mmCIF file of C-alpha atoms and ligand atoms in Angstrom:
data_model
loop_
_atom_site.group_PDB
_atom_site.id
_atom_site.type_symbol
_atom_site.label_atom_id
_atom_site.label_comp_id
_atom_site.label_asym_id
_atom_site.label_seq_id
_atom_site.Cartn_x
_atom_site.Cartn_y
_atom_site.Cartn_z
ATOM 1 C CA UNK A 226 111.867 117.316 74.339
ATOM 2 C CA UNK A 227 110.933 117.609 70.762
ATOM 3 C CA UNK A 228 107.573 119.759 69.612
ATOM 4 C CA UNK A 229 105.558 116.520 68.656
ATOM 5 C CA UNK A 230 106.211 114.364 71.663
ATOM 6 C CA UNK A 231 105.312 117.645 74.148
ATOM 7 C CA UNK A 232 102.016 117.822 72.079
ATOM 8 C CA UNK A 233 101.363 113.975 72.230
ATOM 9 C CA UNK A 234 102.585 113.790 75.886
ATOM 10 C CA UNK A 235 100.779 116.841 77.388
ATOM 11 C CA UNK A 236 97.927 115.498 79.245
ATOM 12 C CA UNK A 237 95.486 117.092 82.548
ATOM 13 C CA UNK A 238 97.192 115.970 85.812
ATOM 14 C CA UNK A 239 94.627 115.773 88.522
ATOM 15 C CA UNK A 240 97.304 114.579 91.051
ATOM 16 C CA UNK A 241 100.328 117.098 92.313
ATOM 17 C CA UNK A 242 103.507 116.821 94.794
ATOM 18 C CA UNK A 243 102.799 119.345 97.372
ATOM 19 C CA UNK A 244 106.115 119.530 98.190
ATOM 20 C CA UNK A 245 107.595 120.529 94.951
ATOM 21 C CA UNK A 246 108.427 124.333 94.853
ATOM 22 C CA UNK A 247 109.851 125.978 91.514
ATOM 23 C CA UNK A 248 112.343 128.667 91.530
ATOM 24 C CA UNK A 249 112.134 131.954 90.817
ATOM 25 C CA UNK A 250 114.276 131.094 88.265
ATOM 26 C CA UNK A 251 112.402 128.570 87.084
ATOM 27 C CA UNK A 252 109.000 130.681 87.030
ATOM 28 C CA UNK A 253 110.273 132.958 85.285
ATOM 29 C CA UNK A 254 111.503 131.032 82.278
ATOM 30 C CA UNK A 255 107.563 129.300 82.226
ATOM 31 C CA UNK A 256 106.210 132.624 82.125
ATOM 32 C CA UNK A 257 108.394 133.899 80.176
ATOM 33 C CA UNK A 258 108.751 131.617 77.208
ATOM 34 C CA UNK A 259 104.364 131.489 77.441
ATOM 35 C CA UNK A 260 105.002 135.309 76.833
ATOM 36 C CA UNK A 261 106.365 134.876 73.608
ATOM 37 C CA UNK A 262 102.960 133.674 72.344
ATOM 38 C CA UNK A 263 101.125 135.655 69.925
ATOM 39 C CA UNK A 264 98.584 138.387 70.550
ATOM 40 C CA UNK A 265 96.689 140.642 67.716
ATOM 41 C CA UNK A 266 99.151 143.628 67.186
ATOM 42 C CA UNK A 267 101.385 142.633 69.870
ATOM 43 C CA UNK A 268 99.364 143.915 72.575
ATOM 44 C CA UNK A 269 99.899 141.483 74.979
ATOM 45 C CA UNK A 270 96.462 142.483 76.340
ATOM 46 C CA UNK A 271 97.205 140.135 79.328
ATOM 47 C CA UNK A 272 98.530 139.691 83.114
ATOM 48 C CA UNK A 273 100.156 136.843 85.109
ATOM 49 C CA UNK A 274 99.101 136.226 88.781
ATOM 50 C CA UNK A 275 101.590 133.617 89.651
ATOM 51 C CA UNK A 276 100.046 131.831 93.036
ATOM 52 C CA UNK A 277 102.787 130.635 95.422
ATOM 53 C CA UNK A 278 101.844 131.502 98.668
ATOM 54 C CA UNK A 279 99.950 128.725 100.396
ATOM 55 C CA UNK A 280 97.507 130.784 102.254
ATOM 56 C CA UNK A 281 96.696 132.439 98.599
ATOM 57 C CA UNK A 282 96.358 129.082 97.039
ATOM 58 C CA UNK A 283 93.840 128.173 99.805
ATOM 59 C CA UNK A 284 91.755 130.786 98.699
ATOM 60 C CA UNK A 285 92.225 129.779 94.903
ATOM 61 C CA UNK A 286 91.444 126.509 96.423
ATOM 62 C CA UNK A 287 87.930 127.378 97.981
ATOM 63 C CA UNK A 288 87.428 129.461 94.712
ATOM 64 C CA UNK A 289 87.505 126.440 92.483
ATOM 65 C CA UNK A 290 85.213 123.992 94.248
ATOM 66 C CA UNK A 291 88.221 122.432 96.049
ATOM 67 C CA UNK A 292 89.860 121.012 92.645
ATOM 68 C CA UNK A 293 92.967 119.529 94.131
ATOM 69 C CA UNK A 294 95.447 120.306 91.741
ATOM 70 C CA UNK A 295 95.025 124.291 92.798
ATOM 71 C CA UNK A 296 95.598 123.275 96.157
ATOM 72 C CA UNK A 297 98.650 120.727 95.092
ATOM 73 C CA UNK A 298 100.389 122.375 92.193
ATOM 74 C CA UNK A 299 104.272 123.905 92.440
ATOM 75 C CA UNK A 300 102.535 127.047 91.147
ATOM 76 C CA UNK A 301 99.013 128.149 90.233
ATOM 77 C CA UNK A 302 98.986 130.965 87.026
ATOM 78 C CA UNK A 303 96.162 132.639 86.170
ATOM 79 C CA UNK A 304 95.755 134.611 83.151
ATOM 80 C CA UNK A 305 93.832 137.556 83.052
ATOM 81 C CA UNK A 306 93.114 139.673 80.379
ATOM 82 C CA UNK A 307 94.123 143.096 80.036
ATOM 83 C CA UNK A 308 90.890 144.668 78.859
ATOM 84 C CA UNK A 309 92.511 148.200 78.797
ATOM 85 C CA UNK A 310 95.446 147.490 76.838
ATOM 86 C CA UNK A 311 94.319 149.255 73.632
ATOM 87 C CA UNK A 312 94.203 152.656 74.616
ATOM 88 C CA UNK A 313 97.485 152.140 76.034
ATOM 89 C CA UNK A 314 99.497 151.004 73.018
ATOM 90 C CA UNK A 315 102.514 153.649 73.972
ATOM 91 C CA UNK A 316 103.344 150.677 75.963
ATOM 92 C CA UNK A 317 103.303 147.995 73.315
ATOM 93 C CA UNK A 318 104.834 150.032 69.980
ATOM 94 C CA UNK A 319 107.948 151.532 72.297
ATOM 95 C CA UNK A 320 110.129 150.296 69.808
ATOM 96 C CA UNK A 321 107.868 150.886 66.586
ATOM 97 C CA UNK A 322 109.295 153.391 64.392
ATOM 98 C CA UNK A 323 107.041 156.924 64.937
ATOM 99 C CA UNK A 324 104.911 156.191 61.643
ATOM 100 C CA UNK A 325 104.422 152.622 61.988
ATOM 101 C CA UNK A 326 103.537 153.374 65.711
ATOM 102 C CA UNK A 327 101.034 156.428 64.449
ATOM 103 C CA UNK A 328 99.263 153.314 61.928
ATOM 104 C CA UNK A 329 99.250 150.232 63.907
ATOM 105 C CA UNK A 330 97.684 152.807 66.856
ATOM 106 C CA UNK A 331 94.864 153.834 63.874
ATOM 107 C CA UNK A 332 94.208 150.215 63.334
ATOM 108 C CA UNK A 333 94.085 148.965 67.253
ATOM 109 C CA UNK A 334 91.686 152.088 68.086
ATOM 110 C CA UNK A 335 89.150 151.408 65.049
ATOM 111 C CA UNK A 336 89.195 147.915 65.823
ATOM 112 C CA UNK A 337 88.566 147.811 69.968
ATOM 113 C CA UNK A 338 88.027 151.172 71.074
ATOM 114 C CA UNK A 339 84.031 151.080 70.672
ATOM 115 C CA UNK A 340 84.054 147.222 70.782
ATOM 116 C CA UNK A 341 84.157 145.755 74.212
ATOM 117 C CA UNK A 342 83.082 142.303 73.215
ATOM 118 C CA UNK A 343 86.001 142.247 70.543
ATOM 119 C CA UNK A 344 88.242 143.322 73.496
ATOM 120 C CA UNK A 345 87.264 140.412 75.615
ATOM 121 C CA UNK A 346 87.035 138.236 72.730
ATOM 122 C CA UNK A 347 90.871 139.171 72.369
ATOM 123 C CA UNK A 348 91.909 138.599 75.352
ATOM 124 C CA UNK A 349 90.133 135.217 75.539
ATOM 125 C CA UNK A 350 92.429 134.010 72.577
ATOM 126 C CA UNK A 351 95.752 135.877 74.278
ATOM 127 C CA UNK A 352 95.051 133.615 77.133
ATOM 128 C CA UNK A 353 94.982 130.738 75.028
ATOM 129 C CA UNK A 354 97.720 130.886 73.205
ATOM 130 C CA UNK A 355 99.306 131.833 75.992
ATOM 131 C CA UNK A 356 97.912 128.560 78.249
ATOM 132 C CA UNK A 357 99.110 126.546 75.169
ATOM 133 C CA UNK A 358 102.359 127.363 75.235
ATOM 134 C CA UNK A 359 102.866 127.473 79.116
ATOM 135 C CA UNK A 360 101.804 123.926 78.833
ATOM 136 C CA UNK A 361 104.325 123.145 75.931
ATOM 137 C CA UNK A 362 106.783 124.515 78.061
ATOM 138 C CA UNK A 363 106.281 123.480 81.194
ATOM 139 C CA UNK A 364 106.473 119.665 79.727
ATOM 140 C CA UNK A 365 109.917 120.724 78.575
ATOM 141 C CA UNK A 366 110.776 121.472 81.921
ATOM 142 C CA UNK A 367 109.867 118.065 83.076
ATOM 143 C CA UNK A 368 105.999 119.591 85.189
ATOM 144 C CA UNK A 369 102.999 118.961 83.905
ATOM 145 C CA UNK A 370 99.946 120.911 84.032
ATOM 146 C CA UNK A 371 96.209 121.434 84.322
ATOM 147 C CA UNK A 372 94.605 124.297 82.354
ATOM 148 C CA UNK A 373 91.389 124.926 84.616
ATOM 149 C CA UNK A 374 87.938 127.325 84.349
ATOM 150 C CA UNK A 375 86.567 125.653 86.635
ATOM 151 C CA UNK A 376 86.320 128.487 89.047
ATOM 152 C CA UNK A 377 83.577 131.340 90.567
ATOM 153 C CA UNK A 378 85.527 134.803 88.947
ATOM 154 C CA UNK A 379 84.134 136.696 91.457
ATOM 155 C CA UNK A 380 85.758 135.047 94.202
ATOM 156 C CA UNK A 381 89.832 134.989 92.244
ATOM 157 C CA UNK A 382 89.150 138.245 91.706
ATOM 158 C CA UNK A 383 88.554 138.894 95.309
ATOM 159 C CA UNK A 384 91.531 136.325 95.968
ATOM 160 C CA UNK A 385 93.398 138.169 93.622
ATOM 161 C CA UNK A 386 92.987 141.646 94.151
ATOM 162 C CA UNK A 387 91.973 141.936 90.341
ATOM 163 C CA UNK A 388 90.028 144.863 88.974
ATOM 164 C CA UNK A 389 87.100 144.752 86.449
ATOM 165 C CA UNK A 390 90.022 145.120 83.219
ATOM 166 C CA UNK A 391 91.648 142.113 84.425
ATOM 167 C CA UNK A 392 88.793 139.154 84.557
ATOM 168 C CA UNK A 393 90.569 136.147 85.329
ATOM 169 C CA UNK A 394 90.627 133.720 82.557
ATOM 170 C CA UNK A 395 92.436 130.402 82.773
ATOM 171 C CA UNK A 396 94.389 128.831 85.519
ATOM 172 C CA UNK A 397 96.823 127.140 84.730
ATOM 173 C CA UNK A 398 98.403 124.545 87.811
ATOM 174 C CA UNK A 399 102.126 123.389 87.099
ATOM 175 C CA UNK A 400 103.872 120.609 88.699
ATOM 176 C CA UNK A 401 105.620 117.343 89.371
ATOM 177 C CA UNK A 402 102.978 114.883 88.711
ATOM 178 C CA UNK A 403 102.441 112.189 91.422
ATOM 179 C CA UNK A 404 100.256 110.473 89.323
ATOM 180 C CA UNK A 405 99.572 109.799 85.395
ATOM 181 C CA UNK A 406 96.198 111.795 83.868
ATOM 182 C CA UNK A 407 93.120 109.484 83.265
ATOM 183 C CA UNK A 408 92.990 107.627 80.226
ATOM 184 C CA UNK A 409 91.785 109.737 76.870
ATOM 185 C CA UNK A 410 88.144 109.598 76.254
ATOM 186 C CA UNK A 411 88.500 109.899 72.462
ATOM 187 C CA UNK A 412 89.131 112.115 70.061
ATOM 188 C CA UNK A 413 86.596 113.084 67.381
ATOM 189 C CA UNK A 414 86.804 111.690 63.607
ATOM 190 C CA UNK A 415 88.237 114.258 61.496
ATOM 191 C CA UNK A 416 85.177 113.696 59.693
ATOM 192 C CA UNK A 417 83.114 116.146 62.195
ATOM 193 C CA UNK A 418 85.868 118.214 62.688
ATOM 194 C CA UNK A 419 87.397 119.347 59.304
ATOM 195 C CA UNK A 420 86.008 120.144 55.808
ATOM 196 C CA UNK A 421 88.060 121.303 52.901
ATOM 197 C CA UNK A 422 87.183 124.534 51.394
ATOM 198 C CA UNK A 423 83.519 124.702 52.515
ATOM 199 C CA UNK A 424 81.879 124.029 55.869
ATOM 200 C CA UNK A 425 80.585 120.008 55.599
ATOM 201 C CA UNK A 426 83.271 119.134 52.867
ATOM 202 C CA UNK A 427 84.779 116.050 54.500
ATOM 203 C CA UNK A 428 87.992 115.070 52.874
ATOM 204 C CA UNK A 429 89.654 113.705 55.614
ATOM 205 C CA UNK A 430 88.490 110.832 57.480
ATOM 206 C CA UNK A 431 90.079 108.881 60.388
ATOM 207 C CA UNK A 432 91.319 109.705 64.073
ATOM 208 C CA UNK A 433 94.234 111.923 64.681
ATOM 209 C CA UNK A 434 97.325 110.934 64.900
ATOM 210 C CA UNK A 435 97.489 111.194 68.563
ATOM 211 C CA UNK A 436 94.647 108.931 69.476
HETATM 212 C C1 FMN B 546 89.522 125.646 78.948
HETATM 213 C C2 FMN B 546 89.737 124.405 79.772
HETATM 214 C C3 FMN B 546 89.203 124.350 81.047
HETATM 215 C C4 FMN B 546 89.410 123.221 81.852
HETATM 216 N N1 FMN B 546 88.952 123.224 83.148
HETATM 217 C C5 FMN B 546 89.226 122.170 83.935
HETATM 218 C C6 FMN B 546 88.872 122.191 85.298
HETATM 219 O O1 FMN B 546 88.318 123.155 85.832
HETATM 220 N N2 FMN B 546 89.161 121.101 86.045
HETATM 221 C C7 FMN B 546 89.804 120.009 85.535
HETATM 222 O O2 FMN B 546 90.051 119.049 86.278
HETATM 223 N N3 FMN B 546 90.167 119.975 84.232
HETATM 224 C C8 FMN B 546 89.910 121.029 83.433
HETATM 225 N N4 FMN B 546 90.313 121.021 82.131
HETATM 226 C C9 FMN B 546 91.028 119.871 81.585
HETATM 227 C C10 FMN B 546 90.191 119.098 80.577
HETATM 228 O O3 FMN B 546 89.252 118.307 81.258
HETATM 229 C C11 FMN B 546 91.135 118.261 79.718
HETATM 230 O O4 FMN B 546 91.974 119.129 78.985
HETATM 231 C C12 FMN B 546 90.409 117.347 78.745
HETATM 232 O O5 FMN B 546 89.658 116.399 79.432
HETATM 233 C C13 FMN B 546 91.380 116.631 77.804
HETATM 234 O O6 FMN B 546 92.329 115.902 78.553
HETATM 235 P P1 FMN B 546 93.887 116.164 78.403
HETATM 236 O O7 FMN B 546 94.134 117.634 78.736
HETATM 237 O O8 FMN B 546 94.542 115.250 79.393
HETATM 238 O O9 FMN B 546 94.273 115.877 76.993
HETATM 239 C C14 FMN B 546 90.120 122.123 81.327
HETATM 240 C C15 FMN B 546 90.665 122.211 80.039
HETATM 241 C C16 FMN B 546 90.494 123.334 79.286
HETATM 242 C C17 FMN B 546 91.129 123.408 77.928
#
């Protein structure tokens, strides 16, 4: 499937085949490829919980006001964060050269180590590139998806088994679609959502493309 149509084609599917099971395979090229997505200095400040087990998903479930797609999807992913990846950056610069190592290290540790918000911040936008391209990726595999925050923490975390350095952040349910997402309800006019060179500039005008 080419870039453009996944993008245009990618829509929020409410309606899953229970049935449908992916492989191990399978999972692993979703997770995988969403892997490859960028994080600040490579840090990769996340984690993959990847819910198959139906008695787990039950729990997800009850954790998520009973949104059926948790209960339906092949697979339910959630991204976590990995709050405590920068003072482990051994793990990330293993194959840095020794110097470069020693400076990227400098630069991670000014930037998080005293700055917890920043941290979180991070790991927000890791899990959301990261979403992004599980969703791009899962359309290539012929699934569809449901990103999803609407869940009580507390309770995946309990689910889960995950500790305070790995909040959950985004579920992500992938599967065979038994039904086609609800129709758009509009996109914005550029015209409130870009300016050119200074905030309230409006150049463009129009819908996007996709609308
Ligand atoms: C961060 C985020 C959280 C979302 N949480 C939920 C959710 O809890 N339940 C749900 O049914 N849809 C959820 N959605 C899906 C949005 O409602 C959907 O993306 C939006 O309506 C646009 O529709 P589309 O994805 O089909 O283009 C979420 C989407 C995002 C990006």
């Amino acid at each position: 499937m080419e870039l453009l149509d996944a993008l245009c084609h990618r829509r929020s599917i409410r309606s899953f085949d229970p049935q449908h099971r992916l492989t191990e395979t399978e999972l692993k090229h979703l997770i995988g490829h969403a892997q490859l997505a960028p994080t600040s200095f490579n840090m990769q400040n996340w984690h993959f919980v990847a819910v198959v087990d139906p008695a787990v998903k039950e729990q997800l479930w009850l954790a998520s006001w009973k949104q059926n797609p948790v209960r339906d999807a092949s697979v339910v992913v959630v991204i976590t964060g990995d709050l405590g990846a920068p003072q482990r950056s051994e793990r990330f610069l293993r194959h840095a050269p020794p110097p470069v190592a020693q400076r990227i290290d400098g630069y991670v540790q000014a930037l998080y180590a005293e700055n917890p918000q920043l941290s979180r911040d991070e790991a927000c936008r890791s899990a959301g590139f990261a979403g992004m391209a599980m969703m791009l990726v899962a359309k290539e595999m012929g699934l569809d998806t449901c990103p999803m925050i609407g869940f009580d923490p507390v309770k995946v975390s309990e689910a889960l088994g995950l500790d305070a350095d790995h909040p959950p952040l985004l579920m992500m349910t992938v599967g065979k679609a038994l039904a086609p997402a609800f129709p758009r309800t509009g996109f914005l006019d550029f015209n409130e959502t870009v300016s050119v060179d200074r905030f309230g500039n409006h150049c463009f005008a129009g819908e996007p493309p996709a609308a």
